[in-house]
């Protein structure tokens, strides 16, 4: 369905506010920037800013919904004969091998992380996002495996699948903060994924295999 003029203008305004806010946060730090300053930079009113972003944290972490749903999408999109964990490993390898910004493999990612490290409210928000990722992933596993409500396996396997991603992200973040080149970190992260797969047992690697 084609995007209407009103919807396009709203999307563009929201993106402009987010871009202006992110630029100011990267330049001066999250806590030092006011909503009024963001509104001025975007040439909109303070009320307009709040209409699009209920909290200041939303302007810096405006792509978190995609992050929350990422593992569930990988699981639901697995190939015939492929398990949930193997699909996630394949997909993450693809992103890492492609030096994807989705996993922090880009110039400027270290600056983004430093803003978060200096802002307790952003760190708290990311913790909540991490909990949402786990719940959405477990729900997707339960649905895809056809597991009963009391079956603990989706929770157990979902925790391991989240651990895969968390471990890779933690490694990449540390290396990027150390000033490493994204392509070098990518190669090492691929090796780490191989080691992760070796550590996982068959109960995880063979869970929720897609039939047909």
Short mmCIF file of C-alpha atoms in Angstrom, two decimals:
data_model
loop_
_atom_site.label_atom_id
_atom_site.label_comp_id
_atom_site.label_asym_id
_atom_site.label_seq_id
_atom_site.Cartn_x
_atom_site.Cartn_y
_atom_site.Cartn_z
CA UNK A 1 0.00 0.00 0.00
CA UNK A 2 1.47 3.36 -1.07
CA UNK A 3 2.52 5.74 1.68
CA UNK A 4 0.34 8.86 1.80
CA UNK A 5 1.71 12.40 1.99
CA UNK A 6 0.68 12.79 5.65
CA UNK A 7 2.28 9.50 6.67
CA UNK A 8 5.47 10.34 4.77
CA UNK A 9 5.75 13.75 6.44
CA UNK A 10 5.22 12.20 9.87
CA UNK A 11 7.87 9.57 9.19
CA UNK A 12 10.31 12.21 7.95
CA UNK A 13 9.69 14.43 10.97
CA UNK A 14 10.22 11.54 13.35
CA UNK A 15 13.45 10.58 11.60
CA UNK A 16 14.67 14.20 11.66
CA UNK A 17 14.06 14.48 15.40
CA UNK A 18 15.86 11.19 16.00
CA UNK A 19 18.81 12.20 13.82
CA UNK A 20 19.17 15.61 15.48
CA UNK A 21 18.92 14.07 18.94
CA UNK A 22 21.48 11.37 18.16
CA UNK A 23 23.92 13.93 16.79
CA UNK A 24 23.63 16.02 19.96
CA UNK A 25 23.95 12.97 22.22
CA UNK A 26 27.09 11.83 20.43
CA UNK A 27 28.56 15.32 20.62
CA UNK A 28 27.73 16.22 24.22
CA UNK A 29 26.47 13.11 25.99
CA UNK A 30 22.94 11.95 26.71
CA UNK A 31 22.35 13.63 30.06
CA UNK A 32 23.70 17.02 28.94
CA UNK A 33 21.17 17.48 26.13
CA UNK A 34 17.65 18.77 26.85
CA UNK A 35 14.49 18.05 24.91
CA UNK A 36 14.20 21.79 24.25
CA UNK A 37 17.59 21.76 22.55
CA UNK A 38 16.56 18.79 20.43
CA UNK A 39 13.36 20.56 19.41
CA UNK A 40 15.32 23.66 18.43
CA UNK A 41 17.80 21.63 16.37
CA UNK A 42 14.94 19.87 14.54
CA UNK A 43 12.98 23.15 14.17
CA UNK A 44 9.89 21.74 15.87
CA UNK A 45 8.12 22.41 19.17
CA UNK A 46 8.85 20.52 22.38
CA UNK A 47 5.30 19.15 22.24
CA UNK A 48 5.98 17.78 18.76
CA UNK A 49 9.06 15.98 20.06
CA UNK A 50 7.03 14.34 22.81
CA UNK A 51 4.29 13.42 20.35
CA UNK A 52 6.78 11.24 18.50
CA UNK A 53 8.99 10.17 21.43
CA UNK A 54 7.41 9.82 24.89
CA UNK A 55 10.87 9.71 26.52
CA UNK A 56 14.30 11.05 25.64
CA UNK A 57 15.67 7.49 25.63
CA UNK A 58 13.33 6.65 22.75
CA UNK A 59 15.17 9.10 20.48
CA UNK A 60 18.51 7.36 20.90
CA UNK A 61 17.17 3.81 20.97
CA UNK A 62 14.53 4.26 18.28
CA UNK A 63 15.29 1.01 16.47
CA UNK A 64 14.88 -1.33 19.42
CA UNK A 65 11.64 -2.93 18.20
CA UNK A 66 13.60 -4.53 15.37
CA UNK A 67 16.17 -5.77 17.86
CA UNK A 68 13.46 -7.26 20.10
CA UNK A 69 11.97 -9.22 17.22
CA UNK A 70 15.23 -10.23 15.50
CA UNK A 71 15.79 -13.71 16.98
CA UNK A 72 12.10 -14.58 16.69
CA UNK A 73 12.21 -13.66 12.99
CA UNK A 74 15.26 -15.86 12.50
CA UNK A 75 13.51 -18.77 14.20
CA UNK A 76 10.29 -18.37 12.24
CA UNK A 77 12.21 -18.02 8.99
CA UNK A 78 14.30 -21.19 9.40
CA UNK A 79 14.61 -23.54 6.44
CA UNK A 80 12.99 -26.96 6.13
CA UNK A 81 15.06 -29.47 8.10
CA UNK A 82 16.75 -26.68 10.08
CA UNK A 83 16.46 -26.24 13.84
CA UNK A 84 15.85 -22.94 15.60
CA UNK A 85 19.39 -22.66 17.02
CA UNK A 86 21.06 -23.59 13.72
CA UNK A 87 18.96 -20.98 11.93
CA UNK A 88 20.06 -18.34 14.43
CA UNK A 89 23.71 -19.37 14.06
CA UNK A 90 23.41 -19.22 10.27
CA UNK A 91 21.74 -15.81 10.31
CA UNK A 92 24.18 -14.27 12.78
CA UNK A 93 27.10 -15.66 10.77
CA UNK A 94 25.62 -13.98 7.71
CA UNK A 95 25.40 -10.61 9.45
CA UNK A 96 28.87 -10.88 10.98
CA UNK A 97 30.45 -12.11 7.74
CA UNK A 98 28.87 -9.19 5.89
CA UNK A 99 30.32 -6.76 8.49
CA UNK A 100 26.79 -5.61 9.28
CA UNK A 101 26.02 -2.49 11.34
CA UNK A 102 23.17 -4.53 12.84
CA UNK A 103 25.80 -6.17 15.05
CA UNK A 104 27.90 -3.07 15.67
CA UNK A 105 30.45 -3.70 12.93
CA UNK A 106 30.74 -0.12 11.74
CA UNK A 107 32.73 3.04 12.27
CA UNK A 108 31.26 5.12 15.06
CA UNK A 109 29.75 2.23 17.00
CA UNK A 110 32.17 2.79 19.88
CA UNK A 111 30.93 6.38 20.23
CA UNK A 112 27.35 5.09 20.35
CA UNK A 113 28.26 2.63 23.12
CA UNK A 114 30.07 5.31 25.14
CA UNK A 115 26.94 7.44 25.17
CA UNK A 116 25.04 4.50 26.67
CA UNK A 117 27.75 3.72 29.22
CA UNK A 118 27.58 7.28 30.54
CA UNK A 119 23.77 7.31 30.86
CA UNK A 120 22.16 5.12 33.56
CA UNK A 121 18.68 5.51 32.09
CA UNK A 122 19.87 4.22 28.70
CA UNK A 123 21.56 1.25 30.35
CA UNK A 124 18.35 0.51 32.24
CA UNK A 125 16.34 0.73 29.02
CA UNK A 126 18.71 -1.70 27.28
CA UNK A 127 18.33 -4.14 30.16
CA UNK A 128 14.55 -4.07 29.66
CA UNK A 129 15.06 -4.59 25.93
CA UNK A 130 17.18 -7.64 26.70
CA UNK A 131 14.37 -9.09 28.81
CA UNK A 132 11.89 -8.43 26.01
CA UNK A 133 14.17 -10.19 23.53
CA UNK A 134 14.24 -13.27 25.75
CA UNK A 135 10.45 -13.35 26.19
CA UNK A 136 9.70 -12.84 22.50
CA UNK A 137 12.25 -15.51 21.58
CA UNK A 138 10.80 -18.03 24.05
CA UNK A 139 7.28 -17.30 22.80
CA UNK A 140 8.36 -17.87 19.20
CA UNK A 141 10.04 -21.16 20.13
CA UNK A 142 7.01 -22.37 22.05
CA UNK A 143 4.77 -21.60 19.08
CA UNK A 144 7.10 -23.07 16.45
CA UNK A 145 7.77 -26.25 18.45
CA UNK A 146 4.13 -26.70 19.37
CA UNK A 147 5.16 -26.98 23.02
CA UNK A 148 2.63 -27.14 25.84
CA UNK A 149 2.33 -24.21 28.26
CA UNK A 150 4.14 -26.08 31.06
CA UNK A 151 6.98 -27.42 28.89
CA UNK A 152 10.29 -25.88 30.08
CA UNK A 153 12.21 -26.57 26.85
CA UNK A 154 11.30 -23.34 25.01
CA UNK A 155 12.52 -21.38 28.05
CA UNK A 156 15.74 -23.38 28.32
CA UNK A 157 16.55 -23.41 24.61
CA UNK A 158 15.45 -19.79 24.24
CA UNK A 159 17.91 -18.79 26.94
CA UNK A 160 20.73 -20.52 25.05
CA UNK A 161 19.74 -18.87 21.78
CA UNK A 162 19.73 -15.46 23.45
CA UNK A 163 23.13 -16.29 24.94
CA UNK A 164 24.51 -16.87 21.44
CA UNK A 165 23.57 -13.37 20.35
CA UNK A 166 24.50 -11.71 23.64
CA UNK A 167 27.95 -13.30 23.57
CA UNK A 168 28.64 -12.18 20.00
CA UNK A 169 27.40 -8.65 20.69
CA UNK A 170 29.46 -8.40 23.88
CA UNK A 171 32.59 -9.55 22.03
CA UNK A 172 32.08 -7.15 19.13
CA UNK A 173 31.31 -4.25 21.47
CA UNK A 174 34.48 -4.81 23.46
CA UNK A 175 36.66 -5.04 20.38
CA UNK A 176 35.12 -1.97 18.75
CA UNK A 177 35.61 0.01 21.97
CA UNK A 178 39.26 -1.05 21.83
CA UNK A 179 39.56 0.66 18.43
CA UNK A 180 39.68 -2.45 16.27
CA UNK A 181 38.73 -2.38 12.56
CA UNK A 182 35.26 -3.84 11.82
CA UNK A 183 36.62 -6.32 9.27
CA UNK A 184 39.17 -7.69 11.75
CA UNK A 185 36.53 -8.02 14.44
CA UNK A 186 34.22 -9.72 11.94
CA UNK A 187 36.75 -12.47 11.23
CA UNK A 188 37.34 -13.13 14.91
CA UNK A 189 33.61 -13.09 15.69
CA UNK A 190 33.07 -15.79 13.06
CA UNK A 191 35.62 -17.94 14.87
CA UNK A 192 33.84 -17.26 18.13
CA UNK A 193 30.57 -18.45 16.60
CA UNK A 194 32.24 -21.73 15.65
CA UNK A 195 33.36 -22.18 19.25
CA UNK A 196 29.88 -21.35 20.53
CA UNK A 197 28.34 -23.99 18.27
CA UNK A 198 30.80 -26.59 19.58
CA UNK A 199 29.71 -25.81 23.15
CA UNK A 200 26.01 -26.27 22.45
CA UNK A 201 24.54 -29.72 23.01
CA UNK A 202 22.24 -31.67 20.72
CA UNK A 203 19.23 -30.84 22.90
CA UNK A 204 19.64 -27.19 21.83
CA UNK A 205 20.97 -27.68 18.31
CA UNK A 206 18.23 -30.15 17.35
CA UNK A 207 15.28 -28.39 18.96
CA UNK A 208 12.35 -27.19 16.86
CA UNK A 209 13.47 -28.60 13.53
CA UNK A 210 11.16 -27.41 10.75
CA UNK A 211 9.43 -30.34 9.06
CA UNK A 212 8.61 -30.21 5.34
#
